[in-house]
Short mmCIF file of C-alpha atoms and ligand atoms in Angstrom, two decimals:
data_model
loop_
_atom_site.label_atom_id
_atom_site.label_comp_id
_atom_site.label_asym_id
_atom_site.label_seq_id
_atom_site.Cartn_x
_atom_site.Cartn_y
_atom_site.Cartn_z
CA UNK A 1167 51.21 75.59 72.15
CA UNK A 1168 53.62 77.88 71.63
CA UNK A 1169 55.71 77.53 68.45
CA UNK A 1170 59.12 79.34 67.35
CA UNK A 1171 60.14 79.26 63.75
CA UNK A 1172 63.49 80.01 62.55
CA UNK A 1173 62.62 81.65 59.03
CA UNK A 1174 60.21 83.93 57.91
CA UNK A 1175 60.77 84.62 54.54
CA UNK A 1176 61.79 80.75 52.70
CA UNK A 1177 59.03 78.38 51.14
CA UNK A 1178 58.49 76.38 53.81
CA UNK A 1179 58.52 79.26 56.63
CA UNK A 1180 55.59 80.72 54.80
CA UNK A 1181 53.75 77.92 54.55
CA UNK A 1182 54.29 77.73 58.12
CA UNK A 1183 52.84 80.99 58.76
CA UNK A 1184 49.71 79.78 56.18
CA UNK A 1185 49.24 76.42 58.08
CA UNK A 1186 49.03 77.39 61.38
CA UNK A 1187 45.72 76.62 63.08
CA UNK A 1188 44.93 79.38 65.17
CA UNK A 1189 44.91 77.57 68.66
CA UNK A 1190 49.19 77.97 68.05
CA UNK A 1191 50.85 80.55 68.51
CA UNK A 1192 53.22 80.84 65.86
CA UNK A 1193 56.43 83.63 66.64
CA UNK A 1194 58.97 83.38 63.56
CA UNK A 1195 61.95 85.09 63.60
CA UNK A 1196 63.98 85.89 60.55
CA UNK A 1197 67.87 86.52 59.67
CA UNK A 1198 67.52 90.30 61.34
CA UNK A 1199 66.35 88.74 64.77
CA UNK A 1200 68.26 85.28 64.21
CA UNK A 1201 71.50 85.27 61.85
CA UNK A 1202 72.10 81.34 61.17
CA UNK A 1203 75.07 82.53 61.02
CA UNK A 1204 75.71 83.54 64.47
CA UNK A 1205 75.23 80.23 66.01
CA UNK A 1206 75.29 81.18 69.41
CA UNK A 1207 72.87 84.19 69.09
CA UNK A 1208 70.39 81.50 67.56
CA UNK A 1209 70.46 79.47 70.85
CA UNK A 1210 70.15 82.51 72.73
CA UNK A 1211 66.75 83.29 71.29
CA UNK A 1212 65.68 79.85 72.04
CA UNK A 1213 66.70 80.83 75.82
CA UNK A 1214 65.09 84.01 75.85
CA UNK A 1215 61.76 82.29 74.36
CA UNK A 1216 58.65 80.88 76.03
CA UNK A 1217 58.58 78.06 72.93
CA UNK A 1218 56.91 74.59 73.41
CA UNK A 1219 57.97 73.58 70.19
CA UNK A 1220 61.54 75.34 67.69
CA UNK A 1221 61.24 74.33 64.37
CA UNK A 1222 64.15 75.70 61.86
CA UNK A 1223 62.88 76.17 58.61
CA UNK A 1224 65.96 78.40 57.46
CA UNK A 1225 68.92 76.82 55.58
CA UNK A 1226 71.38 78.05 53.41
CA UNK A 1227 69.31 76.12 50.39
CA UNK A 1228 71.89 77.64 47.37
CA UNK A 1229 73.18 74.16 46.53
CA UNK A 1230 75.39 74.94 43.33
CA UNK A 1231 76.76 78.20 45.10
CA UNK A 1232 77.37 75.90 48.39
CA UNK A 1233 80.49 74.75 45.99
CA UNK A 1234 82.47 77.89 46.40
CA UNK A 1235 81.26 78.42 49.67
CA UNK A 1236 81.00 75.54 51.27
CA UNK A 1237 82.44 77.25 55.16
CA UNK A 1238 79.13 79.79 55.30
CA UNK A 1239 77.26 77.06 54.09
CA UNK A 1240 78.71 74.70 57.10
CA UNK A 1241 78.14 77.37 59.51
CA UNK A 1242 74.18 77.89 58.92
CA UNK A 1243 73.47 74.11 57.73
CA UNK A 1244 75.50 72.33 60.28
CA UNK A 1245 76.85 74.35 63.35
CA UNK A 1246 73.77 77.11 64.04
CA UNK A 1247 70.90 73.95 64.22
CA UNK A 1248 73.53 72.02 66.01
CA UNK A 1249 73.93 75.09 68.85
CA UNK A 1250 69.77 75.39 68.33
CA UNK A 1251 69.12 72.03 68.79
CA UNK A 1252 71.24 71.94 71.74
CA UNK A 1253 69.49 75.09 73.48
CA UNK A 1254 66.18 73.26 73.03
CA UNK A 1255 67.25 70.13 74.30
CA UNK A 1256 68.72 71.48 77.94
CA UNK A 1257 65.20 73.12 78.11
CA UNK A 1258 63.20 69.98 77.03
CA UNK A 1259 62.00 71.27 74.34
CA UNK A 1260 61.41 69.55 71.28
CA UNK A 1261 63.16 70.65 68.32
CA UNK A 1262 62.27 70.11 64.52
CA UNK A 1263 64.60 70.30 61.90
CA UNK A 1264 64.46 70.14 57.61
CA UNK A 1265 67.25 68.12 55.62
CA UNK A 1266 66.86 66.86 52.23
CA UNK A 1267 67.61 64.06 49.99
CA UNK A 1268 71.20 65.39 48.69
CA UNK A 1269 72.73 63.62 52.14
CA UNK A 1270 72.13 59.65 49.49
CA UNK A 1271 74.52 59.52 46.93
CA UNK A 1272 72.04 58.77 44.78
CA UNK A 1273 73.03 54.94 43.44
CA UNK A 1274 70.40 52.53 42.83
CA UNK A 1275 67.10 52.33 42.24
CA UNK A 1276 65.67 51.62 45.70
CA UNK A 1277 63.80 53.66 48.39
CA UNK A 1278 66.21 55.60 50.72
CA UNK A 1279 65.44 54.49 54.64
CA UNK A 1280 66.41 56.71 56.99
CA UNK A 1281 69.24 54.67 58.43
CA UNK A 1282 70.94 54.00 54.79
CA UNK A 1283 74.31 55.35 54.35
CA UNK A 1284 74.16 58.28 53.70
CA UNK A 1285 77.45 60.02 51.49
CA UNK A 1286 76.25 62.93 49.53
CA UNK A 1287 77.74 64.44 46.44
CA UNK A 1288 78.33 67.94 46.81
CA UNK A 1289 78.35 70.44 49.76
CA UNK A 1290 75.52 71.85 50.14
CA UNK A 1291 74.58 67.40 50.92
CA UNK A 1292 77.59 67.50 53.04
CA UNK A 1293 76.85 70.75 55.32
CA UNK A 1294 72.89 69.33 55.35
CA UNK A 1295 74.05 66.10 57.14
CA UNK A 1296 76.36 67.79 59.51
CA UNK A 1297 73.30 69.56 60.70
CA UNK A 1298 71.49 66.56 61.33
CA UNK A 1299 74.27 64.87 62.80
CA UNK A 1300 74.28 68.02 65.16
CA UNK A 1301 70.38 67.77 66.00
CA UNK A 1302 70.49 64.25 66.92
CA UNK A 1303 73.92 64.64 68.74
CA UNK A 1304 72.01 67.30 71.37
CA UNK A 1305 70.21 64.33 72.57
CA UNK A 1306 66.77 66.19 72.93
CA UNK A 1307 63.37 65.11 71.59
CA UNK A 1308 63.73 65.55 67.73
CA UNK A 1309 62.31 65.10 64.54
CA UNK A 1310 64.67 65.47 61.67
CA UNK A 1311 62.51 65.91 58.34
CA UNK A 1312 64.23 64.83 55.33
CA UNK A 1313 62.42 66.11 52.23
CA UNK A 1314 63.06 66.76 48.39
CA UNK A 1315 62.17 69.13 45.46
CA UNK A 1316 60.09 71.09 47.16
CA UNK A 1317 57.53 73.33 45.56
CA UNK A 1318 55.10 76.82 46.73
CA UNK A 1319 53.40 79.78 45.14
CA UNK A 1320 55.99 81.84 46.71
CA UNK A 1321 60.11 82.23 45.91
CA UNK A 1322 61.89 80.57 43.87
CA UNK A 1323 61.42 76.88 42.45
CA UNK A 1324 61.02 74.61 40.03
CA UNK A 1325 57.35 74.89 38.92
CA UNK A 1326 57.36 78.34 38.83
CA UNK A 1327 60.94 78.04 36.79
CA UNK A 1328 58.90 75.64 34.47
CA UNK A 1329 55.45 78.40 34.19
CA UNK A 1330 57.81 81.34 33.26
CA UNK A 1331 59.78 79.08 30.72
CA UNK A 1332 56.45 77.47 29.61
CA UNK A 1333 55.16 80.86 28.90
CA UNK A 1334 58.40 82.11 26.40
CA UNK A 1335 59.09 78.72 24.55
CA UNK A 1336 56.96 75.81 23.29
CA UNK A 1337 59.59 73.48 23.49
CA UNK A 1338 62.08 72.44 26.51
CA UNK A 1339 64.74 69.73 27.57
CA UNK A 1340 64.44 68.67 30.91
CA UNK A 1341 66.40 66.35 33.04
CA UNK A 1342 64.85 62.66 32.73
CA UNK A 1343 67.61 60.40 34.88
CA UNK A 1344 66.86 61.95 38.46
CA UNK A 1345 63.94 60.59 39.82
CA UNK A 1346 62.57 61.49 43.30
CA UNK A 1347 59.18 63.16 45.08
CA UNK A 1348 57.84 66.65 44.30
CA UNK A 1349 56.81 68.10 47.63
CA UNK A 1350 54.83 70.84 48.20
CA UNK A 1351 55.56 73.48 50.98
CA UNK A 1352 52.53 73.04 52.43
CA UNK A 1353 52.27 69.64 52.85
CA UNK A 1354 55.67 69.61 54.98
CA UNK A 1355 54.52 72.73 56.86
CA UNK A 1356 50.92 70.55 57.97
CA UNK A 1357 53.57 67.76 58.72
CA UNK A 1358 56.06 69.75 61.02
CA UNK A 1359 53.00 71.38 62.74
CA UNK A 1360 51.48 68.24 63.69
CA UNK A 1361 54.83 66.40 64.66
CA UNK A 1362 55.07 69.44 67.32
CA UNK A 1363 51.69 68.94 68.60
CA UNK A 1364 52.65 65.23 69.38
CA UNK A 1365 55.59 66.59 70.81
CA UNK A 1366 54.18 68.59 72.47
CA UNK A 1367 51.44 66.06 74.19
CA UNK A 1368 54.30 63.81 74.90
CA UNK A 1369 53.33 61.59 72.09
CA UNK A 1370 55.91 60.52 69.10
CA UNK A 1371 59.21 59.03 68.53
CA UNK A 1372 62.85 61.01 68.28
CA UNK A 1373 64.35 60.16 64.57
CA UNK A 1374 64.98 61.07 61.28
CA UNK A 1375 62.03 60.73 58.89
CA UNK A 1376 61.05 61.03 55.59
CA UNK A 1377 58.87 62.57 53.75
CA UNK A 1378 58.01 63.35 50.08
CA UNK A 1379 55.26 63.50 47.70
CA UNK A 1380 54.20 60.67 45.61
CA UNK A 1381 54.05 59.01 42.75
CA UNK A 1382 58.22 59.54 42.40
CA UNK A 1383 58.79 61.02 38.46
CA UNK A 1384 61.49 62.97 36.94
CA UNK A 1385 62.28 66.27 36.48
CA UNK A 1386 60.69 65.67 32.62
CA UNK A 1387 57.42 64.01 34.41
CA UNK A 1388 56.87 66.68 36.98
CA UNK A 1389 56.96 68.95 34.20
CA UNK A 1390 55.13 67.34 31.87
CA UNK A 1391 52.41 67.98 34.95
CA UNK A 1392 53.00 70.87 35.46
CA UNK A 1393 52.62 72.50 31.73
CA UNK A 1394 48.92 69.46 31.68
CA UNK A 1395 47.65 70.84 34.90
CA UNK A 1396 48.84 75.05 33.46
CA UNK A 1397 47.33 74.10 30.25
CA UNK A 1398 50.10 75.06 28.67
CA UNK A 1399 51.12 73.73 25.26
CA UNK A 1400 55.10 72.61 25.75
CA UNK A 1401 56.58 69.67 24.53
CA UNK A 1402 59.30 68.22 27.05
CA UNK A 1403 62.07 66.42 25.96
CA UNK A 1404 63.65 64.77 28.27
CA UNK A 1405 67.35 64.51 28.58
CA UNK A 1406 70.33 63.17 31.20
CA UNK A 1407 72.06 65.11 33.29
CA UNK A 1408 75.31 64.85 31.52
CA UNK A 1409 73.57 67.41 29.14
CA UNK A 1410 72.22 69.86 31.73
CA UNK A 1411 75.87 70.11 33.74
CA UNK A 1412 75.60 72.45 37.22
CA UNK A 1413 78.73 73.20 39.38
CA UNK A 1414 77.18 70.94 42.16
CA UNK A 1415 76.45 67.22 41.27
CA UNK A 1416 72.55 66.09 41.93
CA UNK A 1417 72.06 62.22 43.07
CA UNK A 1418 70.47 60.35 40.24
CA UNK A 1419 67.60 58.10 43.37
CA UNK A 1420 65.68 60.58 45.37
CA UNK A 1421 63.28 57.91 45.66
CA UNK A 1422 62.78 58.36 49.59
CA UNK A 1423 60.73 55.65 51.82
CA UNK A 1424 58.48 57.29 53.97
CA UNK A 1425 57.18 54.65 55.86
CA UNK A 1426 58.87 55.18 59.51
CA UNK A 1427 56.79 58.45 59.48
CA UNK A 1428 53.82 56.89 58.30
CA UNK A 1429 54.07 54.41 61.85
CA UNK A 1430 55.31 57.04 63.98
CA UNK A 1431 52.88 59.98 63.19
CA UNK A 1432 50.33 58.56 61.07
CA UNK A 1433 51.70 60.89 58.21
CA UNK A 1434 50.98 59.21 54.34
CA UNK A 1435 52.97 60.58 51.69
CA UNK A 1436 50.89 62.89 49.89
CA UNK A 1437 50.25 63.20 46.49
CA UNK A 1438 51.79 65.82 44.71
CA UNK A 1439 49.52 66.17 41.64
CA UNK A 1440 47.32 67.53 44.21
CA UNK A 1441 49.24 69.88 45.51
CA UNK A 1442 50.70 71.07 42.54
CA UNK A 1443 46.63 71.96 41.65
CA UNK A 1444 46.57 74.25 44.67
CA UNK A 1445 49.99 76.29 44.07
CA UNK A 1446 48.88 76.70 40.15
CA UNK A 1447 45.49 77.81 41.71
CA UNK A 1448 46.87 79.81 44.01
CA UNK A 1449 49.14 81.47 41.21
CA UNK A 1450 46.34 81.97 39.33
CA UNK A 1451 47.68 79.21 36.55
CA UNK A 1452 44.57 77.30 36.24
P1 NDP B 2503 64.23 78.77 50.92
O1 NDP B 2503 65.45 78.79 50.10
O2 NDP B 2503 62.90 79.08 50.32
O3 NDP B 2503 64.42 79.73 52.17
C1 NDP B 2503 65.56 79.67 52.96
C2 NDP B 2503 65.28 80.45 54.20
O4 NDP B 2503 66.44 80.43 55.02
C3 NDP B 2503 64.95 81.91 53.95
O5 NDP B 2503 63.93 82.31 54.85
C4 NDP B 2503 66.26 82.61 54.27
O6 NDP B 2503 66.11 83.91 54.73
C5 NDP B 2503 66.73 81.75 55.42
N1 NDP B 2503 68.15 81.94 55.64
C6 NDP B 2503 69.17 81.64 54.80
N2 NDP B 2503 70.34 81.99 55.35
C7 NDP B 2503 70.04 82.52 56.57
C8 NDP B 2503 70.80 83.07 57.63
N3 NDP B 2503 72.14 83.17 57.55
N4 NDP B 2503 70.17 83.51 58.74
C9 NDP B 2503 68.82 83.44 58.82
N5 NDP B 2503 68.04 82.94 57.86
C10 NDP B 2503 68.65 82.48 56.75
O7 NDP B 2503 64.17 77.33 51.65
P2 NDP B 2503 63.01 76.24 51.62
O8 NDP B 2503 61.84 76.74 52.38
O9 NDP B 2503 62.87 75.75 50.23
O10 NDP B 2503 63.72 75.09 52.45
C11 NDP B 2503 63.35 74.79 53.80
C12 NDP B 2503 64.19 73.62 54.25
O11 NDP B 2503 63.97 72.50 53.39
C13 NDP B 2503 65.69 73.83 54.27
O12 NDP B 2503 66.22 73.21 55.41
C14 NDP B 2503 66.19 73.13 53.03
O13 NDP B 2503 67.52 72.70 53.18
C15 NDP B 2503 65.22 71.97 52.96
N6 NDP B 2503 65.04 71.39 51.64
C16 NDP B 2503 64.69 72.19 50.59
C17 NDP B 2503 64.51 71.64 49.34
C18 NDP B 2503 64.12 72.49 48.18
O14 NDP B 2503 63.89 71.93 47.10
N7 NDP B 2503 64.00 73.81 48.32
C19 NDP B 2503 64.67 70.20 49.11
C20 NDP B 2503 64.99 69.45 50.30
C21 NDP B 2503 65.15 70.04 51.52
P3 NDP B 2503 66.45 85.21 53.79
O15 NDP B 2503 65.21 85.46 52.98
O16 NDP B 2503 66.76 86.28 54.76
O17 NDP B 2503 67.63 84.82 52.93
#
């Protein structure tokens, strides 16, 4: 099987790359081969390619700077996977796509389901559901992966935000009314990987699915874990968002069900205490 990834440099691309079993054959192209925001050139390299399976793991993922630039934003969120997914799906081939939690509003206390309505808060929610809207618009075989607060050894993120902070001060406020599911790079790059090889065996069902680690906490829980599992002596207060303002507004319910991907694929939600064990490992924080 023959897989091209949009992305070579973001969390989840490189998890990709770490992932891949070696019976796939795993071609990434990054922004100098693939601009997202050249829509059209994107679909062209889908043409030119032998690929089974495209998955885009590149997004323009700058959510409070999607606020004053909310056009760019548009352009590689929304039009370049709509043009991708529409390359794949004349060529039958099976296209699978990232999007995130920001497309809920947030309200309540239950689960999201995929079909909810959907009515995010900001733009960086709003040009993340026009690219979803664009994937399942092509009409080919899909799989669009909604996800949230996702975490790696590598870039930029929130556990390694809370390590470097952890290190300089004994004592933080952290956000305590968002609640939603820590998910680890890796976990959603084993998940994409093995919704293209049903794909790819003409197995699985088209949709949007979610997927995110368990147990759901808050920003103050997950780092609470994060400074127990880095042994690291910081006492978290935690605090609402109201104190902690950013230009973009976040959606207090993340909670995501996952169970349409569970009976689809066979794909749990997996736990991200676990996970979180392997990226401090990995960084050498435990
Ligand atoms: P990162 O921010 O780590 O990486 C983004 C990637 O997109 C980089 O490889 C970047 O390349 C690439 N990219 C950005 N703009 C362009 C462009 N114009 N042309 C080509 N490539 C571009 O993203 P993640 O791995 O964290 O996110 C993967 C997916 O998951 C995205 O769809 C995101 O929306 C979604 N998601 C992420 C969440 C999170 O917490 N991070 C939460 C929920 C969903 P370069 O290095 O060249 O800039």
């Amino acid at each position: 099987m023959r897989v091209l990834v949009f992305g070579t440099t973001g969390q989840v691309a490189c998890a990709l790359q770490r992932q891949c079993p070696g019976t796939v054959d795993l071609v990434q192209v990054g922004r100098s081969e693939a601009d997202l925001t050249d829509p059209a050139a994107c679909a062209a390299v889908i043409a030119q390619s032998q690929a089974d399976v495209v998955i885009n793991a590149a997004a323009y993922t700058a959510v409070d700077r999607a606020e004053s630039e909310e056009a760019l934003a548009l352009t590689v969120n929304g039009a370049a996977p709509a043009a991708m997914a529409r390359a794949a799906a004349v060529r039958r081939i099976p296209f699978l796509h990232i999007s995130t939690d920001y497309v809920f509003d947030g309200g309540g206390r239950t689960p999201w389901q995929p079909h909810m309505p959907t009515g995010p808060l900001g733009a960086y929610g709003r040009t993340k559901l026009a690219g979803e809207q664009g994937v399942v618009a092509a009409g080919g075989t899909h799989a669009v992966l909604r996800t949230s607060w996702v975490f790696s050894a590598h870039g930029s993120n929130f556990v390694k935000t809370m390590l470097r902070l952890g290190r300089e001060r004994d004592a933080l406020r952290v956000v305590e009314d968002q609640i939603g599911g820590p998910t680890a790079a890796d976990d959603i790059a084993r998940t994409l990987l093995h919704i293209a090889a049903e794909f790819h065996a003409g197995r699985g069902t088209s949709g949007i699915f979610h997927y995110s680690g368990r147990p759901d906490v808050s920003w103050a829980d997950f780092a609470r874990e994060i400074f127990r599992q880095a042994a690291l002596d910081v006492t978290v207060t935690g605090i609402p968002s109201s104190e902690y303002p950013t230009p973009a507004m976040r959606p207090a319910n993340s909670r995501m069900d996952c169970t349409t991907l569970a009976e689809a694929f066979g794909i749990p939600r997996p736990d991200w205490r676990a996970s979180l064990t392997s990226v401090l490992a990995e960084l050498k924080e435990v």
